[in-house]
Coordinates of N, CA, C and O in Angstrom, one line a residue:
M91 N 23.7 -10.7 13.2 CA 22.3 -10.3 13.3 C 22.0 -9.2 12.2 O 22.8 -8.2 12.2
E92 N 21.0 -9.3 11.4 CA 20.7 -8.4 10.4 C 19.9 -7.2 11.0 O 19.0 -7.4 11.8
Y93 N 20.2 -6.0 10.6 CA 19.6 -4.8 11.1 C 18.2 -4.6 10.5 O 18.1 -4.7 9.2
K94 N 17.2 -4.4 11.3 CA 15.8 -4.1 10.8 C 15.5 -2.6 11.0 O 15.7 -2.1 12.1
K95 N 15.0 -2.0 10.0 CA 14.6 -0.6 10.1 C 13.4 -0.4 11.1 O 12.5 -1.3 11.1
T96 N 13.4 0.7 11.7 CA 12.2 1.0 12.6 C 11.1 1.6 11.7 O 11.3 2.0 10.6
L97 N 9.9 1.6 12.3 CA 8.8 2.2 11.6 C 9.0 3.6 11.2 O 8.7 4.1 10.1
E98 N 9.6 4.4 12.1 CA 9.9 5.8 11.9 C 10.9 5.9 10.7 O 10.8 6.8 9.9
E99 N 11.9 5.1 10.7 CA 12.9 5.1 9.6 C 12.2 4.8 8.2 O 12.5 5.5 7.2
V100 N 11.3 3.9 8.2 CA 10.5 3.5 7.0 C 9.6 4.7 6.6 O 9.6 5.0 5.4
K101 N 8.9 5.3 7.5 CA 8.1 6.4 7.2 C 8.9 7.5 6.6 O 8.5 8.2 5.6
N102 N 10.1 7.8 7.2 CA 11.0 8.8 6.6 C 11.4 8.5 5.2 O 11.5 9.3 4.3
Q103 N 11.8 7.2 5.0 CA 12.2 6.7 3.7 C 11.1 6.9 2.6 O 11.4 7.4 1.5
F104 N 9.9 6.7 3.0 CA 8.8 6.8 2.0 C 8.1 8.1 1.9 O 7.2 8.3 1.1
K105 N 8.7 9.1 2.6 CA 8.2 10.5 2.4 C 8.5 10.9 1.0 O 7.8 11.8 0.4
A106 N 9.5 10.3 0.3 CA 9.8 10.7 -1.1 C 8.7 10.2 -2.0 O 8.7 10.6 -3.2
D107 N 7.8 9.3 -1.6 CA 6.7 8.9 -2.4 C 5.6 9.9 -2.3 O 4.6 9.7 -1.6
R108 N 5.8 11.1 -2.9 CA 5.0 12.2 -2.6 C 3.6 12.1 -3.1 O 2.7 12.7 -2.5
F109 N 3.3 11.4 -4.2 CA 1.9 11.4 -4.6 C 1.1 10.7 -3.5 O 0.0 11.2 -3.2
A110 N 1.5 9.6 -3.0 CA 0.8 9.0 -1.9 C 0.7 9.8 -0.6 O -0.3 10.0 -0.1
T111 N 1.9 10.2 -0.2 CA 1.9 10.9 1.1 C 1.2 12.3 1.1 O 0.5 12.7 2.0
E112 N 1.3 13.0 -0.1 CA 0.6 14.3 -0.2 C -0.9 14.1 -0.3 O -1.6 15.1 -0.2
N113 N -1.3 12.9 -0.7 CA -2.7 12.6 -0.8 C -3.3 12.0 0.5 O -4.4 11.5 0.5
G114 N -2.4 11.9 1.5 CA -2.9 11.5 2.8 C -2.5 10.1 3.2 O -2.9 9.6 4.3
A115 N -1.8 9.3 2.4 CA -1.4 7.9 2.8 C -0.4 7.9 3.9 O 0.6 8.7 3.9
V116 N -0.6 7.1 4.9 CA 0.3 7.0 6.1 C 0.6 5.5 6.3 O -0.2 4.6 6.2
I117 N 1.9 5.2 6.6 CA 2.3 3.9 6.9 C 2.0 3.6 8.4 O 2.4 4.4 9.3
E118 N 1.2 2.6 8.6 CA 0.8 2.2 10.0 C 1.7 1.1 10.6 O 2.0 1.2 11.8
E119 N 1.9 0.1 9.8 CA 2.7 -1.1 10.3 C 3.6 -1.7 9.2 O 3.2 -1.6 8.0
I120 N 4.7 -2.3 9.6 CA 5.5 -3.0 8.6 C 5.9 -4.3 9.2 O 5.8 -4.5 10.5
G121 N 6.2 -5.3 8.4 CA 6.5 -6.6 8.8 C 7.2 -7.3 7.7 O 7.5 -6.8 6.7
D122 N 7.5 -8.6 7.9 CA 8.2 -9.4 6.9 C 7.4 -9.5 5.6 O 6.4 -10.2 5.6
H123 N 7.7 -8.7 4.6 CA 7.0 -8.7 3.3 C 5.5 -8.3 3.5 O 4.7 -8.8 2.8
C124 N 5.2 -7.5 4.4 CA 3.9 -7.0 4.6 C 3.9 -5.6 5.1 O 4.9 -5.1 5.7
A125 N 2.8 -4.9 4.9 CA 2.6 -3.5 5.4 C 1.1 -3.2 5.5 O 0.3 -3.7 4.7
T126 N 0.8 -2.2 6.4 CA -0.5 -1.7 6.5 C -0.4 -0.2 6.4 O 0.4 0.4 7.1
C127 N -1.2 0.4 5.5 CA -1.2 1.8 5.3 C -2.6 2.3 5.4 O -3.6 1.5 5.1
S128 N -2.8 3.6 5.7 CA -4.2 4.1 5.9 C -4.3 5.5 5.3 O -3.3 6.1 4.9
L129 N -5.5 5.9 5.2 CA -5.8 7.3 4.6 C -7.1 7.8 5.2 O -8.1 7.0 5.2
V130 N -7.1 9.0 5.7 CA -8.3 9.6 6.2 C -9.0 10.2 5.0 O -8.4 11.0 4.2
I131 N -10.3 9.8 4.8 CA -11.0 10.3 3.6 C -11.4 11.7 3.8 O -12.0 12.1 4.8
T132 N -11.1 12.5 2.8 CA -11.6 13.9 2.8 C -12.4 14.2 1.5 O -12.5 13.3 0.7
D133 N -13.0 15.4 1.5 CA -13.8 15.7 0.3 C -13.0 15.7 -1.0 O -13.5 15.4 -2.1
S134 N -11.7 15.9 -0.9 CA -10.8 15.9 -2.1 C -10.7 14.5 -2.7 O -10.2 14.3 -3.8
H135 N -11.0 13.4 -1.9 CA -10.9 12.1 -2.4 C -12.2 11.6 -3.0 O -12.3 10.4 -3.5
R136 N -13.2 12.4 -3.1 CA -14.6 12.0 -3.5 C -14.8 12.4 -5.0 O -14.3 13.4 -5.5
N137 N -15.6 11.6 -5.7 CA -16.0 11.8 -7.1 C -17.3 12.7 -7.1 O -17.8 13.1 -6.1
A138 N -17.8 12.9 -8.3 CA -19.0 13.8 -8.5 C -20.2 13.2 -7.8 O -21.1 13.9 -7.5
M139 N -20.2 11.9 -7.6 CA -21.4 11.3 -6.9 C -21.2 11.2 -5.4 O -22.1 10.7 -4.7
G140 N -20.1 11.7 -4.9 CA -19.9 11.7 -3.5 C -19.2 10.5 -2.9 O -18.9 10.4 -1.7
A141 N -18.9 9.5 -3.8 CA -18.2 8.3 -3.3 C -16.7 8.5 -3.4 O -16.3 9.4 -4.1
V142 N -16.0 7.7 -2.8 CA -14.5 7.7 -2.9 C -14.1 7.3 -4.3 O -14.6 6.3 -4.8
M143 N -13.3 8.2 -4.9 CA -12.8 7.9 -6.3 C -12.0 6.6 -6.3 O -11.2 6.3 -5.4
G144 N -12.2 5.9 -7.4 CA -11.5 4.6 -7.5 C -10.0 4.7 -7.5 O -9.3 3.8 -6.9
G145 N -9.4 5.8 -8.0 CA -8.0 6.0 -7.9 C -7.5 6.1 -6.5 O -6.3 5.8 -6.3
V146 N -8.3 6.5 -5.6 CA -7.8 6.6 -4.2 C -7.6 5.2 -3.6 O -6.6 4.9 -3.0
Y147 N -8.5 4.3 -3.9 CA -8.3 2.9 -3.4 C -7.0 2.3 -4.0 O -6.3 1.7 -3.4
F148 N -6.9 2.6 -5.4 CA -5.7 2.0 -6.0 C -4.4 2.6 -5.5 O -3.4 1.9 -5.3
M149 N -4.4 4.0 -5.3 CA -3.2 4.6 -4.8 C -2.8 4.1 -3.5 O -1.6 3.8 -3.2
L150 N -3.8 3.9 -2.6 CA -3.5 3.4 -1.3 C -3.0 1.9 -1.3 O -2.0 1.6 -0.7
A151 N -3.6 1.1 -2.2 CA -3.2 -0.3 -2.3 C -1.8 -0.3 -2.9 O -0.9 -1.1 -2.5
D152 N -1.5 0.5 -3.9 CA -0.2 0.5 -4.6 C 0.9 1.0 -3.6 O 2.0 0.4 -3.6
F153 N 0.6 2.0 -2.7 CA 1.5 2.4 -1.7 C 1.8 1.3 -0.7 O 3.0 1.1 -0.3
A154 N 0.8 0.6 -0.3 CA 1.0 -0.5 0.7 C 1.8 -1.6 0.1 O 2.7 -2.1 0.7
F155 N 1.6 -1.9 -1.2 CA 2.5 -2.9 -1.9 C 3.9 -2.3 -1.9 O 4.9 -3.1 -1.6
A156 N 4.1 -1.1 -2.3 CA 5.5 -0.5 -2.4 C 6.2 -0.6 -1.0 O 7.4 -1.0 -1.0
V157 N 5.5 -0.3 0.0 CA 6.1 -0.3 1.3 C 6.4 -1.8 1.7 O 7.5 -2.1 2.1
A158 N 5.5 -2.7 1.5 CA 5.7 -4.1 1.9 C 6.8 -4.7 1.1 O 7.6 -5.5 1.7
A159 N 6.9 -4.4 -0.2 CA 8.0 -5.0 -1.0 C 9.3 -4.3 -0.9 O 10.3 -4.9 -1.3
N160 N 9.4 -3.1 -0.4 CA 10.6 -2.4 -0.4 C 11.2 -1.8 0.9 O 12.3 -1.2 0.9
W161 N 10.5 -1.9 2.0 CA 10.9 -1.3 3.2 C 12.2 -1.8 3.7 O 13.0 -1.1 4.3
E162 N 12.5 -3.1 3.5 CA 13.8 -3.7 3.9 C 14.9 -3.4 2.9 O 16.0 -3.2 3.3
K163 N 14.5 -3.5 1.6 CA 15.5 -3.3 0.6 C 14.8 -2.8 -0.7 O 13.9 -3.5 -1.2
M164 N 15.2 -1.6 -1.1 CA 14.5 -1.0 -2.3 C 14.8 -1.8 -3.6 O 15.9 -2.4 -3.7
G165 N 13.9 -1.8 -4.5 CA 14.2 -2.4 -5.8 C 13.1 -3.2 -6.5 O 13.2 -3.6 -7.6
C166 N 11.9 -3.3 -5.8 CA 10.8 -4.0 -6.4 C 9.8 -3.0 -6.9 O 9.3 -2.1 -6.2
V167 N 9.5 -3.2 -8.2 CA 8.5 -2.3 -8.9 C 7.3 -3.1 -9.4 O 7.4 -4.3 -9.6
S168 N 6.2 -2.4 -9.5 CA 5.0 -3.1 -10.0 C 5.1 -3.3 -11.5 O 5.4 -2.4 -12.3
L169 N 4.8 -4.6 -11.9 CA 4.7 -4.9 -13.3 C 3.2 -4.9 -13.8 O 2.9 -4.5 -14.9
R170 N 2.4 -5.4 -12.9 CA 0.9 -5.5 -13.3 C 0.1 -5.5 -12.0 O 0.5 -6.1 -11.0
S171 N -1.0 -4.7 -12.0 CA -1.9 -4.7 -10.9 C -3.3 -5.0 -11.4 O -3.7 -4.5 -12.5
D172 N -4.1 -5.7 -10.6 CA -5.5 -6.0 -11.0 C -6.3 -5.6 -9.7 O -6.1 -6.2 -8.7
I173 N -7.2 -4.7 -9.9 CA -8.1 -4.2 -8.8 C -9.5 -4.6 -9.1 O -10.0 -4.5 -10.2
S174 N -10.2 -5.1 -8.0 CA -11.6 -5.3 -8.0 C -12.2 -4.4 -7.0 O -11.9 -4.5 -5.8
F175 N -13.2 -3.5 -7.4 CA -13.9 -2.7 -6.5 C -15.1 -3.4 -6.0 O -15.9 -3.9 -6.8
L176 N -15.2 -3.6 -4.7 CA -16.2 -4.5 -4.1 C -17.3 -3.7 -3.4 O -18.4 -4.3 -3.1
G177 N -17.1 -2.5 -3.1 CA -18.2 -1.7 -2.4 C -17.7 -0.3 -2.2 O -16.5 0.0 -2.2
S178 N -18.6 0.6 -1.9 CA -18.3 2.0 -1.6 C -17.9 2.1 -0.2 O -18.6 1.6 0.7
A179 N -16.8 2.8 0.1 CA -16.3 3.0 1.5 C -17.3 3.7 2.3 O -17.9 4.7 1.9
K180 N -17.5 3.2 3.5 CA -18.2 3.9 4.6 C -17.3 4.4 5.7 O -16.2 3.9 5.8
G181 N -17.7 5.4 6.4 CA -16.8 5.8 7.5 C -15.8 6.9 7.0 O -16.0 7.4 5.9
E182 N -14.8 7.1 7.8 CA -13.9 8.2 7.5 C -12.5 7.8 7.1 O -11.6 8.6 6.9
K183 N -12.2 6.5 7.0 CA -10.8 6.0 6.8 C -10.8 4.8 5.9 O -11.7 4.0 6.0
L184 N -9.7 4.7 5.1 CA -9.4 3.5 4.4 C -8.1 2.8 4.9 O -7.2 3.6 5.3
V185 N -8.1 1.5 5.0 CA -6.9 0.8 5.4 C -6.5 -0.2 4.4 O -7.4 -1.0 3.9
A186 N -5.3 -0.2 3.9 CA -4.8 -1.2 2.9 C -3.7 -2.1 3.6 O -2.8 -1.6 4.2
K187 N -4.0 -3.4 3.5 CA -3.0 -4.4 4.1 C -2.5 -5.2 2.9 O -3.2 -5.9 2.3
A188 N -1.2 -5.1 2.8 CA -0.4 -5.8 1.7 C 0.3 -7.0 2.3 O 1.0 -6.8 3.3
T189 N 0.2 -8.2 1.7 CA 0.9 -9.3 2.1 C 1.5 -10.0 0.9 O 0.9 -10.1 -0.1
C190 N 2.7 -10.6 1.1 CA 3.4 -11.3 0.1 C 2.8 -12.7 -0.1 O 2.7 -13.4 0.9
V191 N 2.4 -13.0 -1.3 CA 2.0 -14.4 -1.6 C 3.2 -15.2 -2.0 O 3.3 -16.4 -1.6
K192 N 4.1 -14.6 -2.8 CA 5.3 -15.3 -3.2 C 6.4 -14.3 -3.6 O 6.1 -13.3 -4.3
D193 N 7.6 -14.5 -3.0 CA 8.7 -13.6 -3.3 C 9.8 -14.4 -4.0 O 10.5 -15.1 -3.4
G194 N 9.8 -14.3 -5.3 CA 10.7 -15.1 -6.1 C 12.0 -14.4 -6.4 O 12.2 -13.3 -5.9
K195 N 12.9 -15.0 -7.2 CA 14.2 -14.4 -7.6 C 14.0 -13.1 -8.4 O 14.7 -12.2 -8.1
T196 N 13.1 -13.1 -9.3 CA 12.9 -11.9 -10.2 C 11.5 -11.3 -10.1 O 11.4 -10.1 -10.4
T197 N 10.6 -12.1 -9.7 CA 9.2 -11.5 -9.5 C 8.6 -11.8 -8.2 O 9.1 -12.7 -7.5
A198 N 7.6 -11.1 -7.8 CA 6.9 -11.3 -6.6 C 5.4 -11.1 -6.8 O 5.0 -10.4 -7.7
C199 N 4.6 -11.7 -5.9 CA 3.2 -11.5 -6.0 C 2.7 -11.1 -4.6 O 3.0 -11.7 -3.6
Y200 N 1.9 -10.0 -4.6 CA 1.3 -9.5 -3.4 C -0.2 -9.4 -3.5 O -0.7 -9.1 -4.6
H201 N -0.8 -9.6 -2.4 CA -2.3 -9.4 -2.3 C -2.6 -8.2 -1.3 O -1.9 -8.1 -0.3
V202 N -3.4 -7.3 -1.7 CA -3.7 -6.1 -0.9 C -5.3 -6.1 -0.8 O -6.0 -6.0 -1.7
D203 N -5.7 -6.0 0.5 CA -7.1 -5.8 0.8 C -7.3 -4.3 1.3 O -6.5 -3.9 2.1
V204 N -8.3 -3.6 0.8 CA -8.6 -2.3 1.2 C -9.9 -2.3 1.9 O -10.9 -2.7 1.3
T205 N -9.9 -1.9 3.2 CA -11.2 -1.9 3.9 C -11.5 -0.5 4.4 O -10.6 0.3 4.4
D206 N -12.8 -0.3 4.7 CA -13.1 1.0 5.3 C -13.0 1.0 6.8 O -12.7 -0.1 7.4
S207 N -13.3 2.1 7.4 CA -13.2 2.2 8.9 C -14.2 1.3 9.6 O -14.1 1.1 10.8
L208 N -15.2 0.8 8.9 CA -16.2 -0.1 9.5 C -15.8 -1.6 9.3 O -16.6 -2.5 9.8
G209 N -14.7 -1.8 8.7 CA -14.2 -3.2 8.4 C -14.7 -3.8 7.2 O -14.5 -5.0 6.9
N210 N -15.5 -3.1 6.4 CA -16.0 -3.6 5.1 C -14.9 -3.6 4.0 O -14.2 -2.7 3.9
L211 N -14.8 -4.8 3.3 CA -13.9 -4.9 2.2 C -14.4 -4.0 1.1 O -15.5 -4.3 0.5
A212 N -13.6 -3.0 0.7 CA -14.0 -2.1 -0.4 C -13.3 -2.4 -1.7 O -13.9 -2.2 -2.8
A213 N -12.1 -3.0 -1.7 CA -11.4 -3.3 -2.9 C -10.3 -4.4 -2.6 O -9.9 -4.5 -1.4
T214 N -10.0 -5.2 -3.6 CA -8.9 -6.1 -3.4 C -8.0 -6.0 -4.6 O -8.5 -5.8 -5.8
V215 N -6.7 -6.1 -4.4 CA -5.7 -5.9 -5.5 C -4.7 -7.0 -5.5 O -4.2 -7.4 -4.4
T216 N -4.4 -7.5 -6.7 CA -3.3 -8.4 -6.8 C -2.2 -7.7 -7.6 O -2.5 -7.1 -8.7
V217 N -1.0 -7.7 -7.1 CA 0.1 -7.0 -7.7 C 1.2 -8.0 -8.1 O 1.7 -8.8 -7.2
T218 N 1.7 -8.0 -9.3 CA 2.9 -8.7 -9.7 C 4.0 -7.7 -9.7 O 3.9 -6.7 -10.4
G219 N 5.1 -7.9 -8.9 CA 6.2 -7.1 -8.9 C 7.4 -7.7 -9.5 O 7.5 -8.9 -9.7
Y220 N 8.4 -6.8 -9.9 CA 9.6 -7.2 -10.5 C 10.8 -6.7 -9.7 O 10.8 -5.5 -9.3
H221 N 11.7 -7.6 -9.3 CA 12.9 -7.1 -8.6 C 13.9 -6.6 -9.5 O 14.6 -7.3 -10.2
A222 N 14.0 -5.2 -9.6 CA 14.9 -4.5 -10.5 C 16.3 -4.4 -9.9 O 17.2 -3.9 -10.6
R223 N 16.5 -4.8 -8.7 CA 17.8 -4.6 -8.0 C 18.8 -5.6 -8.6 O 18.8 -6.6 -9.1

């Protein structure tokens, strides 16, 4: 039987991802090649127009990809990411759900949806990853 890490072990492992964690990203759920991460929106996440800065959506989506692709075994890095901003976030929280589309021998493809706390889709990201292990 293969050992599976607990959510607490994974959270501890990804504390080293300081840019994401120090900007408020939190791991909520992990699963087979999937992860859900969230972030409470603060004034420091907003741009000059008062909306959530685009980099916040991307950072959270990238973090969710990293967790989904690496929580069981480290070694998958992003080769290319494509983000589409679909709307300005409402409410107080963002949630990114990353799911594996295909996990190949050397590359992987993940889809990440970023929603606001009202359930509105705010951004969608496609990530191509490379297994560097």
